GROMACS .gro file of C-alpha atoms in nm:
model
  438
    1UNK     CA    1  -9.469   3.391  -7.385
    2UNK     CA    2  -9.120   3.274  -7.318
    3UNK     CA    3  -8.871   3.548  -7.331
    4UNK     CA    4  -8.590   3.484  -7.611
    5UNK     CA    5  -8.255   3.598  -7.515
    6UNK     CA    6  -7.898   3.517  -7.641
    7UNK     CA    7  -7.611   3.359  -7.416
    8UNK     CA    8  -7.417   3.734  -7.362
    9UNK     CA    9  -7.720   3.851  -7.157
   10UNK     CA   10  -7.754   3.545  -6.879
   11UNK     CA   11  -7.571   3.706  -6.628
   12UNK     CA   12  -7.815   3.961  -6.630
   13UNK     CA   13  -8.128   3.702  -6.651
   14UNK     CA   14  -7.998   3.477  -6.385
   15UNK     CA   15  -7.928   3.799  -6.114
   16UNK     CA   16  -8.258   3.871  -6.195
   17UNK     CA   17  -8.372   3.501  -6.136
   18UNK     CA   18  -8.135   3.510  -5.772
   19UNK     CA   19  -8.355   3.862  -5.681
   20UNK     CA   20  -8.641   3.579  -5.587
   21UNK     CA   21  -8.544   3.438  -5.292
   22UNK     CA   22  -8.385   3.806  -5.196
   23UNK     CA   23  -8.704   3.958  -5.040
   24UNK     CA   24  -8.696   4.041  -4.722
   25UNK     CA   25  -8.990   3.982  -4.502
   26UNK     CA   26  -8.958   4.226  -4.179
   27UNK     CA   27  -9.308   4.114  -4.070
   28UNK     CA   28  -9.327   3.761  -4.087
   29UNK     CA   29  -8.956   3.789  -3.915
   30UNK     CA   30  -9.028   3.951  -3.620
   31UNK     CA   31  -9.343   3.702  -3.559
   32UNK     CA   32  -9.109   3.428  -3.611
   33UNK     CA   33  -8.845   3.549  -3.355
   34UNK     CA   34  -9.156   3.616  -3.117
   35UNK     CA   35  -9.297   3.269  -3.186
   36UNK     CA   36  -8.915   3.079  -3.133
   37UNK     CA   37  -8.865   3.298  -2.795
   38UNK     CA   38  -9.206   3.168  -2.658
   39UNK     CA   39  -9.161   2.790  -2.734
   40UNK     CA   40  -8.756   2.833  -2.592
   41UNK     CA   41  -8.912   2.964  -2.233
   42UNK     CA   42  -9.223   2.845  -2.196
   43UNK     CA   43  -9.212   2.500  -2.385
   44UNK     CA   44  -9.589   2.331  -2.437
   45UNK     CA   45  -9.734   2.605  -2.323
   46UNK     CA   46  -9.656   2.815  -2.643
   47UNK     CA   47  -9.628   2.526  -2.863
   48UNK     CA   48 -10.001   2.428  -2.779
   49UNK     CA   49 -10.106   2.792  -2.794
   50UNK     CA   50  -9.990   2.898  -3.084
   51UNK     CA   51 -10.110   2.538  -3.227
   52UNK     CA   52 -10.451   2.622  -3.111
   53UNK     CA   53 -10.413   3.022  -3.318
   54UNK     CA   54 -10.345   2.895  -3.630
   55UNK     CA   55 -10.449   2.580  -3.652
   56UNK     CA   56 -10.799   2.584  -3.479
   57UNK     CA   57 -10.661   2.223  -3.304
   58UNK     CA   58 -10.759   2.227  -2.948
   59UNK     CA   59 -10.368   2.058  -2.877
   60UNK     CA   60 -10.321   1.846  -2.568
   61UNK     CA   61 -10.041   1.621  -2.418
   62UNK     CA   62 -10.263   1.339  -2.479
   63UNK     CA   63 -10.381   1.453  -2.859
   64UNK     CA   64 -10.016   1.588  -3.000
   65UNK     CA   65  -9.914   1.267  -3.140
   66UNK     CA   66 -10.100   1.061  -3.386
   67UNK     CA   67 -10.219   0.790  -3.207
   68UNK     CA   68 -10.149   0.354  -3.333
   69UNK     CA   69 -10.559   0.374  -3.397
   70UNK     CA   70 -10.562   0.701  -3.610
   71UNK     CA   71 -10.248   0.511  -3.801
   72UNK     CA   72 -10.486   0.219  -3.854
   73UNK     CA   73 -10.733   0.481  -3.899
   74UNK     CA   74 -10.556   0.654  -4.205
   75UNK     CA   75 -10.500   0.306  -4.391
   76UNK     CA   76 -10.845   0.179  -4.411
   77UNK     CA   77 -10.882   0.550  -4.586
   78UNK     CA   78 -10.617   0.515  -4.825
   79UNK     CA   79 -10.671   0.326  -5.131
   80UNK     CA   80 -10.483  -0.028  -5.135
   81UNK     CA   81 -10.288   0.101  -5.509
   82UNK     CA   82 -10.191   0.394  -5.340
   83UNK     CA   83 -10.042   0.240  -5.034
   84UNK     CA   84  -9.886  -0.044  -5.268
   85UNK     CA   85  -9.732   0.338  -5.482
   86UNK     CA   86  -9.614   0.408  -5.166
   87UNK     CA   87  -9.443   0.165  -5.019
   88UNK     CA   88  -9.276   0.084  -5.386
   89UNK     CA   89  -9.142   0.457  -5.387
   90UNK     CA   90  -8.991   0.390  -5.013
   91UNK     CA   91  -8.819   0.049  -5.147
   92UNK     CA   92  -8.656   0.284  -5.464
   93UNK     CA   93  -8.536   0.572  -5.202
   94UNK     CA   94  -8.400   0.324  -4.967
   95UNK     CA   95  -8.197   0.116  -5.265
   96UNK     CA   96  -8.027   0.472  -5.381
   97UNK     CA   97  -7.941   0.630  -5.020
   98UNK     CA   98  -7.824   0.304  -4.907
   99UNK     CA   99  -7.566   0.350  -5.133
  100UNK     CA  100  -7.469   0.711  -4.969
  101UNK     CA  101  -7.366   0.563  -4.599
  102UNK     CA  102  -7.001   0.545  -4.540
  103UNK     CA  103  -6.826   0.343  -4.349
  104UNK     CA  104  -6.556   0.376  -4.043
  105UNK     CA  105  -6.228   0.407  -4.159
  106UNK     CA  106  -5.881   0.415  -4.008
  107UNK     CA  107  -5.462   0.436  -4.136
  108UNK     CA  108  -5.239   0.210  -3.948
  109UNK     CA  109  -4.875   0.383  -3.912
  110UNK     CA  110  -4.536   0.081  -3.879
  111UNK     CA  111  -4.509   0.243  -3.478
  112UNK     CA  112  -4.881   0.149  -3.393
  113UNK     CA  113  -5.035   0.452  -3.390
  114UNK     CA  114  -5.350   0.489  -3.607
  115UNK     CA  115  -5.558   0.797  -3.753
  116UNK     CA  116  -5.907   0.693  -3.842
  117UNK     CA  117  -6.287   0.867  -3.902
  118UNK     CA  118  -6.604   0.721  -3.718
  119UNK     CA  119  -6.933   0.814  -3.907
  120UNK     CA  120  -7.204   0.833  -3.620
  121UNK     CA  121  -7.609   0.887  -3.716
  122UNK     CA  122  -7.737   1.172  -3.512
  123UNK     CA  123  -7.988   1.064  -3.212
  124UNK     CA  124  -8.250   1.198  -3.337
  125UNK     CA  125  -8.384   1.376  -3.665
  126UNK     CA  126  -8.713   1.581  -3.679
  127UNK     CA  127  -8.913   1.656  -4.050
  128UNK     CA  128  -9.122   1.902  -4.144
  129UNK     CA  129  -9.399   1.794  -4.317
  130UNK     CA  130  -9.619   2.087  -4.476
  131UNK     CA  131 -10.001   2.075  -4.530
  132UNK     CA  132 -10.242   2.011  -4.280
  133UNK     CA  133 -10.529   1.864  -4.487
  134UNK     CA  134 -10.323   1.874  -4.808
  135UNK     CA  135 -10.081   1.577  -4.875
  136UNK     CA  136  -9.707   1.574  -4.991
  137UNK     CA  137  -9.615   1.214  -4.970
  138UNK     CA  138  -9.320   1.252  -5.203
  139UNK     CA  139  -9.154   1.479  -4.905
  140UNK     CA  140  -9.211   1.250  -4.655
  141UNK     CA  141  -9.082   1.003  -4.803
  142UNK     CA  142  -8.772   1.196  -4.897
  143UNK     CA  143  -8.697   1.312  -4.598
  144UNK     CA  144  -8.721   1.007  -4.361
  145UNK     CA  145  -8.593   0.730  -4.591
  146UNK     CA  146  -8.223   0.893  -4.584
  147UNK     CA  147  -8.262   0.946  -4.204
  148UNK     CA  148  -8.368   0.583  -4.125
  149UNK     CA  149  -8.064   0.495  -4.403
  150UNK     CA  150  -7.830   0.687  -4.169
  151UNK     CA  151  -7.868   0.502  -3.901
  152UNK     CA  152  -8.109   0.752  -3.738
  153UNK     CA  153  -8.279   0.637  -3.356
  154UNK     CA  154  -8.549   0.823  -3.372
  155UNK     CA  155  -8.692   1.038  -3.656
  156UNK     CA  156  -8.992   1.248  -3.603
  157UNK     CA  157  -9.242   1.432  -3.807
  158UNK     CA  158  -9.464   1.736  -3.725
  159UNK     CA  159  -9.747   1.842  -3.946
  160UNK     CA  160  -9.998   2.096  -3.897
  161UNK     CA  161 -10.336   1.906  -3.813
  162UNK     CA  162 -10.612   2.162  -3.947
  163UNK     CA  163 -10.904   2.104  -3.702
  164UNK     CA  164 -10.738   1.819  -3.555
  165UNK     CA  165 -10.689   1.645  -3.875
  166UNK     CA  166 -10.405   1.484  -4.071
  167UNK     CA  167 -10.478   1.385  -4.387
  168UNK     CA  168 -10.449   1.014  -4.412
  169UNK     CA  169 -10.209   0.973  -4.694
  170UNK     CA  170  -9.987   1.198  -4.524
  171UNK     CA  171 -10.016   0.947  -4.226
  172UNK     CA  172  -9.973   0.611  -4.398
  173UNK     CA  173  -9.667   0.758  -4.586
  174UNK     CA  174  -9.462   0.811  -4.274
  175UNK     CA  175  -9.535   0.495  -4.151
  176UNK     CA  176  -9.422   0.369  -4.432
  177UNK     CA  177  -9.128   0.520  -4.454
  178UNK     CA  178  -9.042   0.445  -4.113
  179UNK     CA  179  -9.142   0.740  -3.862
  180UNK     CA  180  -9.088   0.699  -3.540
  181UNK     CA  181  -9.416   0.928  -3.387
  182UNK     CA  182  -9.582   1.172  -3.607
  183UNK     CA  183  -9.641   1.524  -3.401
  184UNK     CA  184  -9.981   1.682  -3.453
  185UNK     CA  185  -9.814   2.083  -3.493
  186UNK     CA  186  -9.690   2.261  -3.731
  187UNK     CA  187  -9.555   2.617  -3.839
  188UNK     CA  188  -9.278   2.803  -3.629
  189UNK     CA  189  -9.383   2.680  -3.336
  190UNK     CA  190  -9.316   2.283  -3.419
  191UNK     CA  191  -8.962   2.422  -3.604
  192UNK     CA  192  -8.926   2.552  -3.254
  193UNK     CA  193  -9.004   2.291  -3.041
  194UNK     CA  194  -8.822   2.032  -3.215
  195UNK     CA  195  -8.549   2.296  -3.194
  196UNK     CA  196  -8.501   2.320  -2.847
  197UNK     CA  197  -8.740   2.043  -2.721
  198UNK     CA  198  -9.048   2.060  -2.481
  199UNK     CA  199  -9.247   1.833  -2.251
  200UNK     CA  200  -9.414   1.663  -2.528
  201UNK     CA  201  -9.175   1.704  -2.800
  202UNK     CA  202  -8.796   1.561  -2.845
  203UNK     CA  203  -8.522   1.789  -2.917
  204UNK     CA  204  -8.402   1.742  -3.259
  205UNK     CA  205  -8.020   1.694  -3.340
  206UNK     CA  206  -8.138   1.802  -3.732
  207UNK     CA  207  -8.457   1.900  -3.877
  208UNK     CA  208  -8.545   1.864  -4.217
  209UNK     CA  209  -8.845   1.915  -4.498
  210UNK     CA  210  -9.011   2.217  -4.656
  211UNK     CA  211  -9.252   2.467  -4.551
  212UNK     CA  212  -9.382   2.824  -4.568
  213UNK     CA  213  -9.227   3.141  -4.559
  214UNK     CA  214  -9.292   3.117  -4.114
  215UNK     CA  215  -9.102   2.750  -4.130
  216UNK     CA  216  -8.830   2.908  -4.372
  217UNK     CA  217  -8.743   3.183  -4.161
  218UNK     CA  218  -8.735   3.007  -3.819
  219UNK     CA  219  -8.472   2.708  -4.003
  220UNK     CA  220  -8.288   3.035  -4.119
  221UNK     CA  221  -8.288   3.193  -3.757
  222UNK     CA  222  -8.207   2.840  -3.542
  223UNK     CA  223  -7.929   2.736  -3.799
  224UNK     CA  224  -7.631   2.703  -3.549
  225UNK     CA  225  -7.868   2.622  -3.274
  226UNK     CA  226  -7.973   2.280  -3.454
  227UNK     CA  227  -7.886   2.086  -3.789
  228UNK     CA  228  -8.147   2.226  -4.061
  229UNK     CA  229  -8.138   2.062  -4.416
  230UNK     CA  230  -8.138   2.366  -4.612
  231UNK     CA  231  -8.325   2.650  -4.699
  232UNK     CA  232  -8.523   2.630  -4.993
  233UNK     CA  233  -8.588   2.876  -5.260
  234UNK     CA  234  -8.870   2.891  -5.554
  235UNK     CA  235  -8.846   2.543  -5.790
  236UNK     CA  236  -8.622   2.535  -6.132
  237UNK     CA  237  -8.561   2.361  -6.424
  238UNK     CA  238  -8.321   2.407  -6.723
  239UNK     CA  239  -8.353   2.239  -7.000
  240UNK     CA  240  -8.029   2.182  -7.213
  241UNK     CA  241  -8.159   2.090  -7.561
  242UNK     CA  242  -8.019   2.040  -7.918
  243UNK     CA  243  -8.193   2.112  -8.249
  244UNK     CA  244  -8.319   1.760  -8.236
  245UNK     CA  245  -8.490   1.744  -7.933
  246UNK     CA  246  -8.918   1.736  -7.932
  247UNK     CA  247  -9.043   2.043  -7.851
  248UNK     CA  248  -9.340   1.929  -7.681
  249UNK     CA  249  -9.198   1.691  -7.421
  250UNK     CA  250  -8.966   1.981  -7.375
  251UNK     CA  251  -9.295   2.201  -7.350
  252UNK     CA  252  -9.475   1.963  -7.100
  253UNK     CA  253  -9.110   1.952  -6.864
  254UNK     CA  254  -9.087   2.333  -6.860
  255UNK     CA  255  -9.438   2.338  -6.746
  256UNK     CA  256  -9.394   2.053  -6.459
  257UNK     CA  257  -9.198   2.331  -6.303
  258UNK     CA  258  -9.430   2.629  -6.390
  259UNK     CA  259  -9.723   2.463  -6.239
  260UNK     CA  260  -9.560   2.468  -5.908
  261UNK     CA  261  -9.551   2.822  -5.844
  262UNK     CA  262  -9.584   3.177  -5.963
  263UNK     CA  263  -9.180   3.232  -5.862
  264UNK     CA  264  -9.121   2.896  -5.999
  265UNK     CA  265  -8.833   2.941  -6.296
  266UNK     CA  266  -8.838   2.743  -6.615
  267UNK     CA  267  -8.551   2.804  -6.867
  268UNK     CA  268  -8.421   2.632  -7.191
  269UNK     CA  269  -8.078   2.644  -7.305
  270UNK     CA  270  -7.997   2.546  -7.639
  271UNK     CA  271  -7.769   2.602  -7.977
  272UNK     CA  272  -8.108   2.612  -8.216
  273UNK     CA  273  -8.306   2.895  -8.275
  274UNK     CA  274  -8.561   2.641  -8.460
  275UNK     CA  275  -8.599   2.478  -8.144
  276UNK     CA  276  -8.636   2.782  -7.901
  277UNK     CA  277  -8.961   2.884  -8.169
  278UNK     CA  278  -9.131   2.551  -8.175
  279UNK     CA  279  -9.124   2.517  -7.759
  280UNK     CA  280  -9.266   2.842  -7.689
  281UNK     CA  281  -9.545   2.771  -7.937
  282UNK     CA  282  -9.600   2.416  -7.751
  283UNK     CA  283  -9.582   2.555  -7.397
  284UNK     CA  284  -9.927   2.830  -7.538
  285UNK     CA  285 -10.035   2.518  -7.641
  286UNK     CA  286  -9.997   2.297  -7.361
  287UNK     CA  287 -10.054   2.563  -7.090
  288UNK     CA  288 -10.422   2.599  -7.223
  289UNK     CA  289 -10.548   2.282  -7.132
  290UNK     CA  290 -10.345   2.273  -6.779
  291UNK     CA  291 -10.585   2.254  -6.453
  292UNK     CA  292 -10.324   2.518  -6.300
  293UNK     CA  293 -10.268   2.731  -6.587
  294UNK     CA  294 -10.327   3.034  -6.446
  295UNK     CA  295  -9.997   3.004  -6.180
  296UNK     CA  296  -9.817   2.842  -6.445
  297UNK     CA  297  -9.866   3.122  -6.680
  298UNK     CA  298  -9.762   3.368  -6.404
  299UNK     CA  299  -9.458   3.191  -6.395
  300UNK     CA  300  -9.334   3.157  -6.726
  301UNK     CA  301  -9.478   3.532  -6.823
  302UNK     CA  302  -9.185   3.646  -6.542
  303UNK     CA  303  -8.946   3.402  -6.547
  304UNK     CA  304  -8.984   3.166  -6.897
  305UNK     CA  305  -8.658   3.233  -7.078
  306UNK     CA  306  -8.498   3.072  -7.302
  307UNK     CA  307  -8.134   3.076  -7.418
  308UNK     CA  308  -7.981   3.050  -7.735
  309UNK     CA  309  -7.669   2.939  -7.767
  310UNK     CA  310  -7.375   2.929  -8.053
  311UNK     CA  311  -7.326   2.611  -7.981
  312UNK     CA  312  -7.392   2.330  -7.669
  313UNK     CA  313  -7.016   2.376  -7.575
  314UNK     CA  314  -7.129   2.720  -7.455
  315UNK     CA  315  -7.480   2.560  -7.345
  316UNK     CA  316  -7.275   2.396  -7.116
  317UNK     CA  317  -7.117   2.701  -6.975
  318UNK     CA  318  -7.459   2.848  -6.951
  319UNK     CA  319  -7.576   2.563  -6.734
  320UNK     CA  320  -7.296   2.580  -6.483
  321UNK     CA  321  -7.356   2.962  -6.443
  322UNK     CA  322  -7.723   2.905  -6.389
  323UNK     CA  323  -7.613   2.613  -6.133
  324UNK     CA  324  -8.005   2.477  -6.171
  325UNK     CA  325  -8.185   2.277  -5.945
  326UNK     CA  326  -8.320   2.030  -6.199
  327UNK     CA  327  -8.132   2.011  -6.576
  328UNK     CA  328  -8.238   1.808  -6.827
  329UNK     CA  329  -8.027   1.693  -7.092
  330UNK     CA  330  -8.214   1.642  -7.455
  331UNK     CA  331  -7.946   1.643  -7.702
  332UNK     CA  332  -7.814   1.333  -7.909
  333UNK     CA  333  -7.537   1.201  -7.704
  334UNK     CA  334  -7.643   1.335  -7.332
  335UNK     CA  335  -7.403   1.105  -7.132
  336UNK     CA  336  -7.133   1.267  -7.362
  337UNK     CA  337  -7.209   1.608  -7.184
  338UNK     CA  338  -7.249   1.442  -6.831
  339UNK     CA  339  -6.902   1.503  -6.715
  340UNK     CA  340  -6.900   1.831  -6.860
  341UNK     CA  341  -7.169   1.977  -6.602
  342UNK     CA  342  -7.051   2.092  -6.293
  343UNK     CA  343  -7.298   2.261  -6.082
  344UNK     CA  344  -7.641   2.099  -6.128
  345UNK     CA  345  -7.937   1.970  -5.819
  346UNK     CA  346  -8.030   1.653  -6.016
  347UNK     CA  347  -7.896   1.529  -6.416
  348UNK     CA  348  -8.224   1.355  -6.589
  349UNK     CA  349  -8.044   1.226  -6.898
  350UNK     CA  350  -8.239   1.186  -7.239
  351UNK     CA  351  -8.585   1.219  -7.327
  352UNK     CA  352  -8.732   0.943  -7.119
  353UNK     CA  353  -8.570   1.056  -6.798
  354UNK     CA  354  -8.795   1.361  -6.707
  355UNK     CA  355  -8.835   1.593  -6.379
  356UNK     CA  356  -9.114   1.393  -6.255
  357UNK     CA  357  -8.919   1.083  -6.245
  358UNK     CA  358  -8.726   1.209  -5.992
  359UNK     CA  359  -8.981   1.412  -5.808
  360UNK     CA  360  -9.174   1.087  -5.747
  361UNK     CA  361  -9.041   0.728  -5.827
  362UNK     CA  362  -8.710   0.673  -5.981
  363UNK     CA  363  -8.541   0.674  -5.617
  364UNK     CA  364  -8.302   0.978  -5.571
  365UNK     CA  365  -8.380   1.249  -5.357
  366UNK     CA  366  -8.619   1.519  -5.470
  367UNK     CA  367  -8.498   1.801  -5.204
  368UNK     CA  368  -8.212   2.003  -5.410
  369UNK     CA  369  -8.053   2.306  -5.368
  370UNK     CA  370  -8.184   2.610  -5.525
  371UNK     CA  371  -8.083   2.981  -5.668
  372UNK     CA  372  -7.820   2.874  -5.751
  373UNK     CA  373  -7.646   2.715  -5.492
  374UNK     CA  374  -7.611   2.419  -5.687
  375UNK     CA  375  -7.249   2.561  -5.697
  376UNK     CA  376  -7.130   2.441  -5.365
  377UNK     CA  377  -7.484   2.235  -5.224
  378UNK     CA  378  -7.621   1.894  -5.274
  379UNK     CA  379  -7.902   1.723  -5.301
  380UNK     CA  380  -8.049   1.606  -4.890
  381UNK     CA  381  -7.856   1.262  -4.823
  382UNK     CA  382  -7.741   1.014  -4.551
  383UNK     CA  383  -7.482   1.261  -4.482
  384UNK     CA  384  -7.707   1.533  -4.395
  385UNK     CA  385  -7.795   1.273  -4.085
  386UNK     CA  386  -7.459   1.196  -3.974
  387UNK     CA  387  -7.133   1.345  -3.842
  388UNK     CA  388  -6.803   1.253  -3.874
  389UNK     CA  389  -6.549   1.203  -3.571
  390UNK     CA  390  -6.145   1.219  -3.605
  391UNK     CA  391  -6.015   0.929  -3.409
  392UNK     CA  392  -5.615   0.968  -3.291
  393UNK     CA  393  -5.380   0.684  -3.119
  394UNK     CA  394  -5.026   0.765  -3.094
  395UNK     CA  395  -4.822   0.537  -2.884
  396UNK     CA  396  -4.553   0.684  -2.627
  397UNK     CA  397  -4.226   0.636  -2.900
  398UNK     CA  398  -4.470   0.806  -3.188
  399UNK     CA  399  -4.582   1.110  -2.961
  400UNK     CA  400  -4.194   1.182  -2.869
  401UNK     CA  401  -4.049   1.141  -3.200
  402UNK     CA  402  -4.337   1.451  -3.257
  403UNK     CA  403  -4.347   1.649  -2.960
  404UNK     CA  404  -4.086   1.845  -3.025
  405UNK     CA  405  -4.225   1.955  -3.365
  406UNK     CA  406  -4.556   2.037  -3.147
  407UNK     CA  407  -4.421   2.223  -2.914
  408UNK     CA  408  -4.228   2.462  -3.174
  409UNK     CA  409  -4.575   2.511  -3.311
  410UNK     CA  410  -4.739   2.637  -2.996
  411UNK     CA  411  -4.490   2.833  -2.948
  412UNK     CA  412  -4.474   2.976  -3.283
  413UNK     CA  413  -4.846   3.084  -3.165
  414UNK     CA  414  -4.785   3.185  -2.803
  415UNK     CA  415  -4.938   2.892  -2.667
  416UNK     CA  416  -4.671   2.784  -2.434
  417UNK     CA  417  -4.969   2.520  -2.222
  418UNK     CA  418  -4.999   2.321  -2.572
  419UNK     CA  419  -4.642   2.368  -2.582
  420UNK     CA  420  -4.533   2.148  -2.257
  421UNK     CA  421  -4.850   1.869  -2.252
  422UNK     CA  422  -4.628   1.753  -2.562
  423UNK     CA  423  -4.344   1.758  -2.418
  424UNK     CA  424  -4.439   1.607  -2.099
  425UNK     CA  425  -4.525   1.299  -2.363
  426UNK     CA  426  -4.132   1.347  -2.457
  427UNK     CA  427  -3.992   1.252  -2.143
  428UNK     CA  428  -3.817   0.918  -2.122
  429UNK     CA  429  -4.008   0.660  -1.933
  430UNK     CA  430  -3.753   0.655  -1.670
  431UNK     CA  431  -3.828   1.042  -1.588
  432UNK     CA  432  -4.084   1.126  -1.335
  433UNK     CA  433  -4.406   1.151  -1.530
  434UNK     CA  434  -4.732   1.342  -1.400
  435UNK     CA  435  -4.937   1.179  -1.120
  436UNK     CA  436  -5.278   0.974  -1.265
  437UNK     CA  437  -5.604   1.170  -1.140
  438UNK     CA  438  -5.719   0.793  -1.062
   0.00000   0.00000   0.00000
């Protein structure tokens, strides 16, 4: 089932592997573009009709947002050991993106002027939370626990509501993680409305979290217009592996990914040919018994690969090419490869360190740049939330010992008004300096 090829031809695999996330969708595009151009003009009015279209929800101004009773609601309907899974999950997030907040910092010059950096949270941070009915807790929590770790205000969620209806988990998972007001929409529209704000709904300084191809494609088209996270392509995983890794649990990790979706990729690198046999006879194995083995067949029948390598030096080139969203590490000595990688989502080192880990419990964040753009991306963090202001004090002897310099500058680029507001800060404090607007 999984396709054998050497190292020489992964170029050719992996441009294949980018084609993916390459299609174009005309269609869907031009109801996106209709659906953002209602909600800019006409606010709730779209918003609530388009809610009531596709999601059957009979939206009001009093019914958008879930409500402190339907909170209490969804907790009595959640079982106590998932709520207590929950809230343990949060605690893990919160301990690693604490970590990622910066602090203020500034350089003190002998004259008394200073040069510093202020990190300030955005206002307010909206997440997309996909599903209606169906539940993605792991999302939720990865997308609010970094804003609330920012420093966020106010950080908002919008879900579709099938019928009205949120499932509960969904619910009690937000709370948990700190959410501000949970929006009953969901789709374009609530990508829109958080965009540019309504009646009912805030206006978002960033939105965040996955959806469909309609929430892909309206991120895409408001990027400039308002933060967005990133855009998300199909799932990976590599799987860097020596002869003496198992082959099953190597099996069972490439098929964590499969079972995600029919564009989902699943690849193994390694320097043992041995190895490469005994995992694609585990994965026919394995895949029989799987609840979604018919997607995760689909997958691996167009994108299972695996790559053999001379040697886990070159593995290791073959990873940074592919630039996956997930790599695992199952060779002897994986923290002696660590520094090695370059371009990778998320590093789960050694065999008891797999995908899921990360997906769900271990604490870092599960939203990671794929196709490839593990090159120049990173996973969502704190600073995804915040933005950075240059702070400048010069005193009057610091600017003149520099104006001059400034001025040449300006005029070097025929700006001749930058040119004199230094050199008015020149003059000597004698010399008749401009008049105060006070």
């Amino acid at each position: 089932m999984l396709k054998i090829i050497p190292a020489q031809d992964t170029a050719a695999w992996k441009e294949r592997l980018a084609r993916r996330a390459q299609a174009r969708h005309p269609e869907e595009e031009h109801l996106v573009r209709r659906i953002l151009e209602a909600v800019e003009h006409e606010g709730d009015e779209a918003l609530f009709s388009y809610t009531r279209k596709f999601d059957d929800f009979d939206i009001t101004t009093e019914n958008i947002r879930v409500s402190e009773q339907e909170i209490e609601q969804a907790y009595s309907e959640v079982p106590k050991e998932v709520r207590q899974l929950l809230v343990e999950a949060a605690a893990n997030i919160e301990a690693f993106h604490r970590h990622q907040k910066r602090e203020n910092w500034f350089i003190e010059r002998p004259d008394g002027s200073f040069l510093g950096q202020l990190y300030i949270p955005v206002a307010t941070a909206a997440v997309y939370v996909p599903g209606g009915t169906a539940a993605y807790p792991s999302s939720v929590l990865m997308n609010i626990v970094p804003a609330k770790c920012a420093g966020v205000e106010t950080v908002c969620v919008g879900t579709p509501a099938r019928g009205g209806s949120i499932n509960p988990v969904t619910v009690v998972a937000a709370h948990v993680a700190g959410a501000d007001a949970i929006y009953k929409i969901g789709g374009a529209q609530a990508v829109a409305a958080f965009a540019f704000g309504t009646a009912s709904v805030p206006k978002a300084d960033v939105i965040a979290g996955p959806g469909n191809i309609y929430v892909a494609l309206a991120k895409r088209l408001l990027y400039g217009r308002v933060g967005i996270d990133m855009i998300a392509g199909p799932s990976e995983i590599c799987i860097l592996a020596d002869g003496k890794a198992a082959a099953g649990l190597a099996a069972a990790d490439l098929l964590s990914q499969a079972e995600h979706d029919v564009l989902a990729a699943s690849v193994l690198v390694t320097d043992s040919a041995d190895l490469a046999r005994a995992v694609d006879k585990e994965v026919e194995q394995q895949l029989s018994t799987l609840p979604r083995r018919d997607i995760a067949r689909s997958s691996l029948e167009s994108f299972g690969t695996v790559i053999v390598c001379d040697d886990l030096d070159e593995g290791v080139r073959v990873v940074n090419a592919i630039a996956p969203e997930h790599l695992e590490v199952l060779t002897a000595d994986p923290e002696k490869l660590l520094f090695d990688i370059r371009n990778a989502g998320s590093i789960f080192l050694g065999p008891y360190s797999p995908e899921p880990l990360g997906d769900y419990f271990a604490g870092t964040n599960h939203v990671l740049p794929t196709n490839g753009t593990a090159r120049f991306a990173s996973p969502l963090n704190v600073d995804n939330f915040q933005k950075k202001s240059s702070v400048i004090y010069f005193t009057r002897e610091a600017m003149a010992q520099e104006a001059a310099k400034i001025a040449l500058f300006a005029r070097t680029e025929g700006l001749e008004a930058h040119a004199r507001s230094a050199e008015l800060r020149s003059a000597a404090p004698s010399e008749p300096q401009p008049e105060s607007c006070d």
